[in-house]
Amino acid sequence: SIRPALTFQSKEYTTCAVECGAGIGRVTKGLLLPLGLGRCDLVESSSRLLSQAPSYIGDAPSSQCRFLCVGLQDFEPKENTYDIIWIQWVIGYLTDADCVDLFRRCGSSLRQPGGVICIKDNTCTEEAFILDVDDASVTRSLPYLLNLTKQAGLKVVFQRMQEDFPEDIFPVPMIALDVDR
């Protein structure tokens, strides 16, 4: 688990995270808010899913959240804002160029030192990428995905494969990134 490596509490400022492709806020509820963050932004392009997030997260915890209905290709985070940026099972809906642009903008929005971008997504192993026409998505290989993060000026600071998943599904890496200075 990546959880033991993450601790974000400060007496100097309100710690802040963003869950990209948040849906109803499962990562916010189960991981980000329990880390002790002062605020969590949920970014989701589906207003239907985002409208369900406050009730899923709960009244008291959702008071620490902001709900932003915007696609990741249009998400413009402010510089030096986030301690943690969580991107899970959503980059397959972005073009390569949109991924690089998002990663670059996210890198600029990290607080330094110590801010981190976490990516958790499906990867393929036999090809560079696989297109799913029915789902309008792409599954990239791990080297392909890491190349996109490198193009955005990011470096890997932690990487581990998700364990205990069925063998008949795509491998899922968990990658923590920082700006390559």
mmCIF file of C-alpha atoms in Angstrom:
data_model
loop_
_atom_site.group_PDB
_atom_site.id
_atom_site.type_symbol
_atom_site.label_atom_id
_atom_site.label_comp_id
_atom_site.label_asym_id
_atom_site.label_seq_id
_atom_site.Cartn_x
_atom_site.Cartn_y
_atom_site.Cartn_z
ATOM 1 C CA SER A 1 0.000 0.000 0.000
ATOM 2 C CA ILE A 2 1.128 3.553 -0.688
ATOM 3 C CA ARG A 3 -0.713 4.849 2.396
ATOM 4 C CA PRO A 4 2.135 4.542 4.977
ATOM 5 C CA ALA A 5 4.343 6.818 2.847
ATOM 6 C CA LEU A 6 1.757 9.609 2.776
ATOM 7 C CA THR A 7 1.362 12.100 5.614
ATOM 8 C CA PHE A 8 0.163 15.607 4.912
ATOM 9 C CA GLN A 9 -0.433 17.836 7.902
ATOM 10 C CA SER A 10 0.926 21.306 8.462
ATOM 11 C CA LYS A 11 0.567 23.973 11.121
ATOM 12 C CA GLU A 12 1.639 26.628 8.616
ATOM 13 C CA TYR A 13 -1.130 26.213 6.007
ATOM 14 C CA THR A 14 -4.212 24.190 5.134
ATOM 15 C CA THR A 15 -3.079 20.994 3.467
ATOM 16 C CA CYS A 16 -4.890 20.277 0.241
ATOM 17 C CA ALA A 17 -5.449 17.405 -2.193
ATOM 18 C CA VAL A 18 -7.315 16.927 -5.442
ATOM 19 C CA GLU A 19 -8.918 13.736 -6.726
ATOM 20 C CA CYS A 20 -8.935 13.845 -10.535
ATOM 21 C CA GLY A 21 -11.710 11.883 -12.214
ATOM 22 C CA ALA A 22 -13.348 11.691 -8.803
ATOM 23 C CA GLY A 23 -16.688 10.124 -9.667
ATOM 24 C CA ILE A 24 -18.567 10.031 -6.355
ATOM 25 C CA GLY A 25 -15.396 10.533 -4.287
ATOM 26 C CA ARG A 26 -14.333 7.038 -3.260
ATOM 27 C CA VAL A 27 -10.633 7.956 -3.020
ATOM 28 C CA THR A 28 -11.445 11.195 -1.205
ATOM 29 C CA LYS A 29 -13.530 9.354 1.395
ATOM 30 C CA GLY A 30 -11.360 6.257 1.753
ATOM 31 C CA LEU A 31 -7.839 7.675 1.451
ATOM 32 C CA LEU A 32 -7.388 11.428 1.109
ATOM 33 C CA LEU A 33 -9.530 12.836 3.930
ATOM 34 C CA PRO A 34 -8.377 10.130 6.403
ATOM 35 C CA LEU A 35 -4.799 11.344 5.804
ATOM 36 C CA GLY A 36 -5.732 14.470 7.761
ATOM 37 C CA LEU A 37 -5.857 16.893 4.853
ATOM 38 C CA GLY A 38 -7.586 20.198 5.487
ATOM 39 C CA ARG A 39 -9.288 20.360 2.094
ATOM 40 C CA CYS A 40 -9.929 18.045 -0.835
ATOM 41 C CA ASP A 41 -11.061 19.136 -4.282
ATOM 42 C CA LEU A 42 -12.972 16.644 -6.409
ATOM 43 C CA VAL A 43 -12.644 17.131 -10.175
ATOM 44 C CA GLU A 44 -15.171 15.210 -12.274
ATOM 45 C CA SER A 45 -16.650 15.829 -15.722
ATOM 46 C CA SER A 46 -19.961 14.078 -14.934
ATOM 47 C CA SER A 47 -22.346 16.353 -13.059
ATOM 48 C CA ARG A 48 -24.492 13.291 -12.278
ATOM 49 C CA LEU A 49 -21.634 11.565 -10.422
ATOM 50 C CA LEU A 50 -20.357 14.730 -8.783
ATOM 51 C CA SER A 51 -23.822 15.579 -7.426
ATOM 52 C CA GLN A 52 -23.811 12.227 -5.571
ATOM 53 C CA ALA A 53 -20.405 12.834 -3.976
ATOM 54 C CA PRO A 54 -21.465 14.906 -0.933
ATOM 55 C CA SER A 55 -23.938 12.267 0.277
ATOM 56 C CA TYR A 56 -21.441 9.453 -0.392
ATOM 57 C CA ILE A 57 -18.630 11.239 1.455
ATOM 58 C CA GLY A 58 -20.917 12.361 4.299
ATOM 59 C CA ASP A 59 -22.100 15.737 5.540
ATOM 60 C CA ALA A 60 -19.238 16.588 7.907
ATOM 61 C CA PRO A 61 -16.358 15.374 5.694
ATOM 62 C CA SER A 62 -17.863 16.902 2.546
ATOM 63 C CA SER A 63 -17.695 20.323 4.215
ATOM 64 C CA GLN A 64 -13.916 20.041 3.677
ATOM 65 C CA CYS A 65 -14.422 19.494 -0.061
ATOM 66 C CA ARG A 66 -14.909 21.569 -3.170
ATOM 67 C CA PHE A 67 -16.706 19.944 -6.095
ATOM 68 C CA LEU A 68 -15.462 21.012 -9.542
ATOM 69 C CA CYS A 69 -17.386 19.842 -12.610
ATOM 70 C CA VAL A 70 -14.760 20.060 -15.352
ATOM 71 C CA GLY A 71 -12.957 17.666 -17.680
ATOM 72 C CA LEU A 72 -9.306 17.008 -16.889
ATOM 73 C CA GLN A 73 -8.248 18.388 -20.276
ATOM 74 C CA ASP A 74 -9.687 21.738 -19.085
ATOM 75 C CA PHE A 75 -8.703 21.559 -15.398
ATOM 76 C CA GLU A 76 -6.410 24.492 -14.581
ATOM 77 C CA PRO A 77 -5.108 24.085 -11.018
ATOM 78 C CA LYS A 78 -3.446 27.109 -9.446
ATOM 79 C CA GLU A 79 0.292 27.004 -8.887
ATOM 80 C CA ASN A 80 1.604 25.851 -5.503
ATOM 81 C CA THR A 81 -1.822 24.622 -4.325
ATOM 82 C CA TYR A 82 -1.809 20.863 -3.773
ATOM 83 C CA ASP A 83 0.132 18.579 -1.471
ATOM 84 C CA ILE A 84 -1.238 15.498 -3.223
ATOM 85 C CA ILE A 85 -2.851 15.019 -6.613
ATOM 86 C CA TRP A 86 -4.571 11.657 -7.093
ATOM 87 C CA ILE A 87 -5.322 10.486 -10.642
ATOM 88 C CA GLN A 88 -6.972 7.060 -10.752
ATOM 89 C CA TRP A 89 -8.526 5.116 -13.647
ATOM 90 C CA VAL A 90 -9.197 8.191 -15.766
ATOM 91 C CA ILE A 91 -6.209 9.010 -18.009
ATOM 92 C CA GLY A 92 -7.344 6.427 -20.531
ATOM 93 C CA TYR A 93 -9.966 8.950 -21.623
ATOM 94 C CA LEU A 94 -7.346 11.597 -22.432
ATOM 95 C CA THR A 95 -5.235 11.911 -25.558
ATOM 96 C CA ASP A 96 -1.463 11.717 -25.141
ATOM 97 C CA ALA A 97 -1.195 15.486 -25.606
ATOM 98 C CA ASP A 98 -3.927 16.121 -23.024
ATOM 99 C CA CYS A 99 -2.163 13.761 -20.578
ATOM 100 C CA VAL A 100 1.154 15.572 -20.938
ATOM 101 C CA ASP A 101 -0.550 18.955 -20.555
ATOM 102 C CA LEU A 102 -2.482 17.771 -17.471
ATOM 103 C CA PHE A 103 0.659 16.284 -15.897
ATOM 104 C CA ARG A 104 2.566 19.521 -16.564
ATOM 105 C CA ARG A 105 -0.191 21.676 -15.026
ATOM 106 C CA CYS A 106 -0.400 19.321 -12.040
ATOM 107 C CA GLY A 107 3.373 19.529 -11.565
ATOM 108 C CA SER A 108 3.130 23.326 -11.419
ATOM 109 C CA SER A 109 0.336 23.104 -8.855
ATOM 110 C CA LEU A 110 2.336 20.945 -6.403
ATOM 111 C CA ARG A 111 3.490 22.542 -3.177
ATOM 112 C CA GLN A 112 7.212 22.162 -2.704
ATOM 113 C CA PRO A 113 8.912 20.483 -1.064
ATOM 114 C CA GLY A 114 7.006 17.266 -0.606
ATOM 115 C CA GLY A 115 4.054 17.513 -2.984
ATOM 116 C CA VAL A 116 3.284 14.362 -4.936
ATOM 117 C CA ILE A 117 1.215 13.261 -7.927
ATOM 118 C CA CYS A 118 -0.139 9.707 -7.638
ATOM 119 C CA ILE A 119 -1.303 7.822 -10.716
ATOM 120 C CA LYS A 120 -3.102 4.494 -10.521
ATOM 121 C CA ASP A 121 -4.367 3.146 -13.832
ATOM 122 C CA ASN A 122 -4.573 0.087 -16.036
ATOM 123 C CA THR A 123 -1.564 -0.729 -18.199
ATOM 124 C CA CYS A 124 -1.038 -3.259 -20.962
ATOM 125 C CA THR A 125 2.003 -5.459 -21.422
ATOM 126 C CA GLU A 126 2.029 -6.806 -24.985
ATOM 127 C CA GLU A 127 1.593 -3.576 -26.969
ATOM 128 C CA ALA A 128 2.505 0.091 -26.534
ATOM 129 C CA PHE A 129 -1.221 0.822 -26.176
ATOM 130 C CA ILE A 130 -4.629 -0.733 -26.762
ATOM 131 C CA LEU A 131 -7.585 1.253 -28.079
ATOM 132 C CA ASP A 132 -11.066 0.391 -26.846
ATOM 133 C CA VAL A 133 -13.434 1.798 -29.447
ATOM 134 C CA ASP A 134 -16.551 0.803 -27.480
ATOM 135 C CA ASP A 135 -15.349 2.606 -24.345
ATOM 136 C CA ALA A 136 -13.573 5.425 -26.239
ATOM 137 C CA SER A 137 -10.467 4.857 -24.139
ATOM 138 C CA VAL A 138 -6.836 3.834 -24.438
ATOM 139 C CA THR A 139 -4.805 1.553 -22.174
ATOM 140 C CA ARG A 140 -1.107 2.428 -22.325
ATOM 141 C CA SER A 141 1.871 0.271 -21.457
ATOM 142 C CA LEU A 142 3.828 1.268 -18.361
ATOM 143 C CA PRO A 143 6.855 2.462 -20.399
ATOM 144 C CA TYR A 144 4.517 4.504 -22.634
ATOM 145 C CA LEU A 145 2.814 6.082 -19.611
ATOM 146 C CA LEU A 146 6.142 6.850 -17.924
ATOM 147 C CA ASN A 147 7.334 8.492 -21.129
ATOM 148 C CA LEU A 148 4.307 10.835 -21.010
ATOM 149 C CA THR A 149 5.136 11.783 -17.413
ATOM 150 C CA LYS A 150 8.770 12.413 -18.405
ATOM 151 C CA GLN A 151 7.638 14.667 -21.268
ATOM 152 C CA ALA A 152 5.710 16.658 -18.652
ATOM 153 C CA GLY A 153 8.861 17.180 -16.576
ATOM 154 C CA LEU A 154 7.991 14.686 -13.833
ATOM 155 C CA LYS A 155 10.107 11.996 -12.196
ATOM 156 C CA VAL A 156 9.106 8.782 -10.452
ATOM 157 C CA VAL A 157 9.721 8.817 -6.691
ATOM 158 C CA PHE A 158 7.823 5.609 -5.876
ATOM 159 C CA GLN A 159 6.389 2.789 -7.962
ATOM 160 C CA ARG A 160 4.689 -0.467 -7.087
ATOM 161 C CA MET A 161 2.318 -2.814 -8.865
ATOM 162 C CA GLN A 162 -1.125 -3.344 -7.334
ATOM 163 C CA GLU A 163 -1.213 -6.819 -5.835
ATOM 164 C CA ASP A 164 -4.082 -9.215 -5.219
ATOM 165 C CA PHE A 165 -5.900 -8.379 -8.449
ATOM 166 C CA PRO A 166 -7.225 -11.178 -10.673
ATOM 167 C CA GLU A 167 -4.702 -12.288 -13.286
ATOM 168 C CA ASP A 168 -7.167 -11.826 -16.165
ATOM 169 C CA ILE A 169 -7.297 -8.031 -15.847
ATOM 170 C CA PHE A 170 -4.783 -5.374 -16.850
ATOM 171 C CA PRO A 171 -1.812 -4.796 -14.504
ATOM 172 C CA VAL A 172 -2.260 -1.693 -12.342
ATOM 173 C CA PRO A 173 0.828 0.264 -11.274
ATOM 174 C CA MET A 174 0.745 2.832 -8.476
ATOM 175 C CA ILE A 175 3.153 5.627 -9.369
ATOM 176 C CA ALA A 176 4.144 8.614 -7.238
ATOM 177 C CA LEU A 177 5.691 11.524 -9.134
ATOM 178 C CA ASP A 178 7.349 14.832 -8.369
ATOM 179 C CA VAL A 179 8.646 17.610 -10.559
ATOM 180 C CA ASP A 180 12.057 16.765 -12.036
ATOM 181 C CA ARG A 181 14.161 19.754 -10.958
#
